[in-house]
JSON list of C-alpha atoms in Angstrom, two decimals:
[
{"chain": "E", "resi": 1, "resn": "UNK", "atom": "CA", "xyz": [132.27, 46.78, -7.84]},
{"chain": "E", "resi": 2, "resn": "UNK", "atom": "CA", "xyz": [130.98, 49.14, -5.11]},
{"chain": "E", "resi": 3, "resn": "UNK", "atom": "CA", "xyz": [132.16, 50.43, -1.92]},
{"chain": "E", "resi": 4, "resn": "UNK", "atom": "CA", "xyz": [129.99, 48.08, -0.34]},
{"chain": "E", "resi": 5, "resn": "UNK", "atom": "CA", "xyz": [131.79, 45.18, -1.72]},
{"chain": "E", "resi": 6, "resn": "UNK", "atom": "CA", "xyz": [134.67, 46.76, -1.46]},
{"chain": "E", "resi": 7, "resn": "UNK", "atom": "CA", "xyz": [134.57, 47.03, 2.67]},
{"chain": "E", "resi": 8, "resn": "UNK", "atom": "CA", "xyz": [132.18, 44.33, 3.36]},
{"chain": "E", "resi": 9, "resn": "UNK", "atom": "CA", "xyz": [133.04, 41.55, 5.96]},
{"chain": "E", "resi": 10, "resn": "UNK", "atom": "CA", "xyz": [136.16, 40.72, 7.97]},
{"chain": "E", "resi": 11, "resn": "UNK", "atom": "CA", "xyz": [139.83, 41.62, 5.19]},
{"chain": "E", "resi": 12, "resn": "UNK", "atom": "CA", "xyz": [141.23, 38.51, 4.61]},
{"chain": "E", "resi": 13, "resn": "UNK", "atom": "CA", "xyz": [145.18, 38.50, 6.12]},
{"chain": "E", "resi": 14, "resn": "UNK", "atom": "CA", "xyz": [147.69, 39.16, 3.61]},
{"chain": "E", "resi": 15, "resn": "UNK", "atom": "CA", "xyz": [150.89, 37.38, 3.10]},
{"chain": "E", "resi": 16, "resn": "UNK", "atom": "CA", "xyz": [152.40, 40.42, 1.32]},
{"chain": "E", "resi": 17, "resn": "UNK", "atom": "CA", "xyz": [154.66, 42.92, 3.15]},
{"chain": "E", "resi": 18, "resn": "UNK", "atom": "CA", "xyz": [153.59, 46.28, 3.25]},
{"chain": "E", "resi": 19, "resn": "UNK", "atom": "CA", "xyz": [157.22, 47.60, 1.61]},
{"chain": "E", "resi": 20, "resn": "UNK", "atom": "CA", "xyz": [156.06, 45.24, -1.41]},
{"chain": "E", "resi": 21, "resn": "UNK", "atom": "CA", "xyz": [152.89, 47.28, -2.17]},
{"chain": "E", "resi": 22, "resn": "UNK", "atom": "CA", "xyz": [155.05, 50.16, -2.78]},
{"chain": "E", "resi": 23, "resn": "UNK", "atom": "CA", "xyz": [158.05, 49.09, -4.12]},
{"chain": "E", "resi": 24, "resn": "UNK", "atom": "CA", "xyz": [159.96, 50.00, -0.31]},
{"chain": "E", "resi": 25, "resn": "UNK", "atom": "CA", "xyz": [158.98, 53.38, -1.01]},
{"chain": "E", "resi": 26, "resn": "UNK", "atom": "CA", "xyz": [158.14, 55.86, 1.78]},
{"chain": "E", "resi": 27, "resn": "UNK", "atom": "CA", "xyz": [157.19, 59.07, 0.55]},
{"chain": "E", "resi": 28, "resn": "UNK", "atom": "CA", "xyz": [154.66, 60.49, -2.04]},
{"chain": "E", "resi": 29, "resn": "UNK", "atom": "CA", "xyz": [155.87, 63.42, -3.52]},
{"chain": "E", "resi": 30, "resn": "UNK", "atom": "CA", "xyz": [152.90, 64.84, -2.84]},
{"chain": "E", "resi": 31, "resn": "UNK", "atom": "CA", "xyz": [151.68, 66.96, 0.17]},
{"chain": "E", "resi": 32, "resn": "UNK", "atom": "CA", "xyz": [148.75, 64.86, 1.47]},
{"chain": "E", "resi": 33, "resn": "UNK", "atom": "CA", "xyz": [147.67, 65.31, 5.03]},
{"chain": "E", "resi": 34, "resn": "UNK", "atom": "CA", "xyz": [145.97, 62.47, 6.72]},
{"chain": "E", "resi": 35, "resn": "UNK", "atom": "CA", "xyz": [142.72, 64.20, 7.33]},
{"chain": "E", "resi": 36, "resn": "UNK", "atom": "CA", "xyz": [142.59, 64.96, 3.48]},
{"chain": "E", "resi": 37, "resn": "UNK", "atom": "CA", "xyz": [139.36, 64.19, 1.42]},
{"chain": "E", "resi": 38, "resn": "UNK", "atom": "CA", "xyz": [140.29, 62.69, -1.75]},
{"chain": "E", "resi": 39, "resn": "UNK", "atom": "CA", "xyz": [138.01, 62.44, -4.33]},
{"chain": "E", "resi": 40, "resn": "UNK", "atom": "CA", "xyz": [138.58, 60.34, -7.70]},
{"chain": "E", "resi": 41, "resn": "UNK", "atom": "CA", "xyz": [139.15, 63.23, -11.00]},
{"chain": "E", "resi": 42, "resn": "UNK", "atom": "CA", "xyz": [136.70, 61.07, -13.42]},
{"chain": "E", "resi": 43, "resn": "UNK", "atom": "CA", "xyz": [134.34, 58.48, -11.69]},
{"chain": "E", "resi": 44, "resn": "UNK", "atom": "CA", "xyz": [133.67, 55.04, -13.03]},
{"chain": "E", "resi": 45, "resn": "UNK", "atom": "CA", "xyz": [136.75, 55.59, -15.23]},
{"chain": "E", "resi": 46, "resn": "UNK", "atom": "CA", "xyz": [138.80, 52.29, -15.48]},
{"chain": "E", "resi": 47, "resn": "UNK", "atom": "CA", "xyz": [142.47, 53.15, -14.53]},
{"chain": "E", "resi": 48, "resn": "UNK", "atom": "CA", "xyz": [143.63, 49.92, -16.68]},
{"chain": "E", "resi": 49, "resn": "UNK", "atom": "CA", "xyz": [144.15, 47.82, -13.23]},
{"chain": "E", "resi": 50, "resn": "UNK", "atom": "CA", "xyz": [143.02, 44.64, -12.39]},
{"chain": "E", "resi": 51, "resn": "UNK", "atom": "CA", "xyz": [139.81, 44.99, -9.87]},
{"chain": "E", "resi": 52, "resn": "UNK", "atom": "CA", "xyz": [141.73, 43.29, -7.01]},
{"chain": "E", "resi": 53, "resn": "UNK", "atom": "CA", "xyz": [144.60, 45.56, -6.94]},
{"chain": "E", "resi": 54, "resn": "UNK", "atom": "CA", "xyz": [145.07, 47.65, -4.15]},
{"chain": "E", "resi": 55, "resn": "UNK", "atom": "CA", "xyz": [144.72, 51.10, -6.47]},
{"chain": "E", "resi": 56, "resn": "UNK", "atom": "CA", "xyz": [141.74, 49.97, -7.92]},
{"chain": "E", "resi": 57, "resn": "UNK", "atom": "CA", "xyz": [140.08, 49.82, -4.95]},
{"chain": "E", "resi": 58, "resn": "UNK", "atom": "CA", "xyz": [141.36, 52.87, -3.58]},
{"chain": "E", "resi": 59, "resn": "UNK", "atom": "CA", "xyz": [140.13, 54.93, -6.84]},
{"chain": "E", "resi": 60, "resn": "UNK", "atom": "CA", "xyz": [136.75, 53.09, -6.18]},
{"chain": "E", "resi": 61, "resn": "UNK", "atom": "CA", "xyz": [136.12, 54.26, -3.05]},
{"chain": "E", "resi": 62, "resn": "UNK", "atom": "CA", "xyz": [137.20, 58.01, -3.29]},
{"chain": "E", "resi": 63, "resn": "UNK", "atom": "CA", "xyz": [134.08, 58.54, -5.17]},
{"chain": "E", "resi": 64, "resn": "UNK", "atom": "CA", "xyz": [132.29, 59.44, -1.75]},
{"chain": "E", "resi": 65, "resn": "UNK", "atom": "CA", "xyz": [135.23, 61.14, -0.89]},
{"chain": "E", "resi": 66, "resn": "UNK", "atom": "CA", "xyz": [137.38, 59.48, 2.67]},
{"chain": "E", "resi": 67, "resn": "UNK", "atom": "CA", "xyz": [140.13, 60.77, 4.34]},
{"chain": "E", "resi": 68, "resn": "UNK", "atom": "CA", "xyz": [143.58, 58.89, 3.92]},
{"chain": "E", "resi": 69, "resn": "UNK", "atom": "CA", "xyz": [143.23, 57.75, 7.30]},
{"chain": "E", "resi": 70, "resn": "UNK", "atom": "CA", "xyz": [139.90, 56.43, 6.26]},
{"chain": "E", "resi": 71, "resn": "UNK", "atom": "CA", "xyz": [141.40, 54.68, 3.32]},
{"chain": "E", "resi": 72, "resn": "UNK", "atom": "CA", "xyz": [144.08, 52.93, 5.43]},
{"chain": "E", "resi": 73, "resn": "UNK", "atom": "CA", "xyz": [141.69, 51.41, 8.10]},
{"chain": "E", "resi": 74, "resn": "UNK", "atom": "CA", "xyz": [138.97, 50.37, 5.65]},
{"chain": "E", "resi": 75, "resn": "UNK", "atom": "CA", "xyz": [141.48, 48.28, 3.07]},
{"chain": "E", "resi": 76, "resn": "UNK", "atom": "CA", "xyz": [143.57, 47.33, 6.29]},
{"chain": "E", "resi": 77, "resn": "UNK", "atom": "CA", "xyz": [146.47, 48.83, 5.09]},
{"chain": "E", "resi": 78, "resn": "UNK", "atom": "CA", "xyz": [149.59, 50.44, 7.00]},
{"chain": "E", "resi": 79, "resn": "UNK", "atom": "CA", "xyz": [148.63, 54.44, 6.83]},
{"chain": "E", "resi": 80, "resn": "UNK", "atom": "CA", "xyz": [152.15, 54.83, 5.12]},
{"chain": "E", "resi": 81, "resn": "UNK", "atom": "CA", "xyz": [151.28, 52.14, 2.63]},
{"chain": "E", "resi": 82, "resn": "UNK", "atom": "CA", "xyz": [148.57, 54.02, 2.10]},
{"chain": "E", "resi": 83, "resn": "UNK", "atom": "CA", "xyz": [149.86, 57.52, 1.78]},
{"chain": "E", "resi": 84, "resn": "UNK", "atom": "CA", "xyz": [152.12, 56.46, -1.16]},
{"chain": "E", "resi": 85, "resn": "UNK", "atom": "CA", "xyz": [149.42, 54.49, -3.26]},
{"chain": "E", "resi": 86, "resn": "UNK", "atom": "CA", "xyz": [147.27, 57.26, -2.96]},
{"chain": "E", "resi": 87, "resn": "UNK", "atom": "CA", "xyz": [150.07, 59.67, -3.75]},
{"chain": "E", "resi": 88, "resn": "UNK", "atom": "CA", "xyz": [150.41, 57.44, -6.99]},
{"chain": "E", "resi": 89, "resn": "UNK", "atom": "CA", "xyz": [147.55, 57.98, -8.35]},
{"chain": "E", "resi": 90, "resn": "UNK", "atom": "CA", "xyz": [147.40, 61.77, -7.24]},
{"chain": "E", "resi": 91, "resn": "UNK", "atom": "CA", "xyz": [150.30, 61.98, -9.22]},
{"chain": "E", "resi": 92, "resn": "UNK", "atom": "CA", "xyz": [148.82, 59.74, -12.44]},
{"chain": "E", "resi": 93, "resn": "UNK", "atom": "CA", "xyz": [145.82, 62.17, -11.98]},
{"chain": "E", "resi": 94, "resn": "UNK", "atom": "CA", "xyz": [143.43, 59.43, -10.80]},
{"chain": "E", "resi": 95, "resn": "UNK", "atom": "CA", "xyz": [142.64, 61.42, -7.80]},
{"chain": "E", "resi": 96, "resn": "UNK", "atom": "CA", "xyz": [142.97, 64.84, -6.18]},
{"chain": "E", "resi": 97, "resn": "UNK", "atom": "CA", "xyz": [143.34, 66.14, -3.22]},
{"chain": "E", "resi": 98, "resn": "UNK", "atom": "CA", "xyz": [139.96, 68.36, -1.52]},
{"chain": "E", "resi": 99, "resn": "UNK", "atom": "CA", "xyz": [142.20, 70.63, 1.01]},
{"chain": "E", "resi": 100, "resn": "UNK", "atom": "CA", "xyz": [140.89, 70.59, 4.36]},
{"chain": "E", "resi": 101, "resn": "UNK", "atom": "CA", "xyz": [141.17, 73.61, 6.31]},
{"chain": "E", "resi": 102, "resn": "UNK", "atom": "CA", "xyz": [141.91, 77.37, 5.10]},
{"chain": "E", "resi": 103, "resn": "UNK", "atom": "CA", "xyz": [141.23, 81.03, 6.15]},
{"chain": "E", "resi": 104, "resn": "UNK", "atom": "CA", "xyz": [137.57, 80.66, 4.61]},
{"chain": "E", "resi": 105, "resn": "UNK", "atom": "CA", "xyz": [136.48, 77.02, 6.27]},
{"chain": "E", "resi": 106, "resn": "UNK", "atom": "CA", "xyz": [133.14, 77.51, 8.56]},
{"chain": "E", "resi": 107, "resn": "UNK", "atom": "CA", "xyz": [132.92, 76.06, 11.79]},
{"chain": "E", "resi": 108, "resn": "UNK", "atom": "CA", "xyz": [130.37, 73.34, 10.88]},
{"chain": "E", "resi": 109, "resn": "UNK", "atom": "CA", "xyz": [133.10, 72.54, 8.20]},
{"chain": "E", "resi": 110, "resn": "UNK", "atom": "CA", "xyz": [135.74, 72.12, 10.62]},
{"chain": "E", "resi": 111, "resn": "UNK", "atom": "CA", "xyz": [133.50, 70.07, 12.71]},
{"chain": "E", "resi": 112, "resn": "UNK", "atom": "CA", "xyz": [132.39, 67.42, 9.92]},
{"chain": "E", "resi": 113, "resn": "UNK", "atom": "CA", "xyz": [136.50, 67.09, 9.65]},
{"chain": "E", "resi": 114, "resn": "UNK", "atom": "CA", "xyz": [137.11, 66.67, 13.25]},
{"chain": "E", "resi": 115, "resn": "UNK", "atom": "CA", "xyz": [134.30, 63.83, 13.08]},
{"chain": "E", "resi": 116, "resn": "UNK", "atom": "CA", "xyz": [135.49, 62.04, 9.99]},
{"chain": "E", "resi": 117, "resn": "UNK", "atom": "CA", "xyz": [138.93, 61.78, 11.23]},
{"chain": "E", "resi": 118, "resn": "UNK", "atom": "CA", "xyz": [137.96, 60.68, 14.94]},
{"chain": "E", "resi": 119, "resn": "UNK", "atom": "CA", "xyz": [135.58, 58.00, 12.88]},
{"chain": "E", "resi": 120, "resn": "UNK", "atom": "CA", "xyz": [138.88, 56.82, 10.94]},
{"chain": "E", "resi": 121, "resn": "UNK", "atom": "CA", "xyz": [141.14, 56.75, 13.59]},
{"chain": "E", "resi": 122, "resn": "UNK", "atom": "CA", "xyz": [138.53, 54.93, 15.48]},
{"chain": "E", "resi": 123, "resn": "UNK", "atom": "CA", "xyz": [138.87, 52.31, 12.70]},
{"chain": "E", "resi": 124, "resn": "UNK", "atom": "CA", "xyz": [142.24, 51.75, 12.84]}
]
């Protein structure tokens, strides 16, 4: 399946409650700013989920890399909901975390952040 499936067209409305997707959890465990790239650890790798599920998807689409903000408006998802899945499979070392800002980021750098978060937010 590729991204382009994956984000193509109007979501269908889901029936399901946000608290469901993550078991009425709230927190992640991990630290995991909203501006964060994530990036999947071994593309193309099947994480033993059905293709539908939620974490699937997710893992699919951090091959190019999106922010967590970008993650939550593209599957339509509550940014919390999204926080802990992706903390899940952070944590099942699906996915890591690219930092985002430190002592040695270049000003074009911080610029390409600035832009994919206003893009994200924009989404949402």
């Amino acid at each position: 399946m590729s991204e382009d499936e994956l984000v193509s067209g109007p979501p269908a409305p889901s029936r399901v409650r946000p608290y469901t997707l993550t078991s009425g959890r709230t927190d992640t465990g991990v630290d995991l700013p909203i501006e964060a790239s994530i990036r999947t650890t071994n593309p193309g790798a099947d994480i033993g989920l059905p293709a539908h599920d939620l974490r699937s998807r997710i893992v699919v689409m951090c091959e190019s890399g999106p922010s967590v903000a970008e993650i939550s408006a593209r599957l339509s998802v509550p940014l919390g909901v999204a926080r802990v899945l992706v903390g899940d499979l952070i944590a099942g070392g699906h996915l890591r975390v690219l930092r985002t800002l430190g002592d040695r980021t270049s000003n074009s750098e911080r610029r390409e952040l600035i832009g994919r978060t206003l893009s994200g937010l924009r989404a949402l």
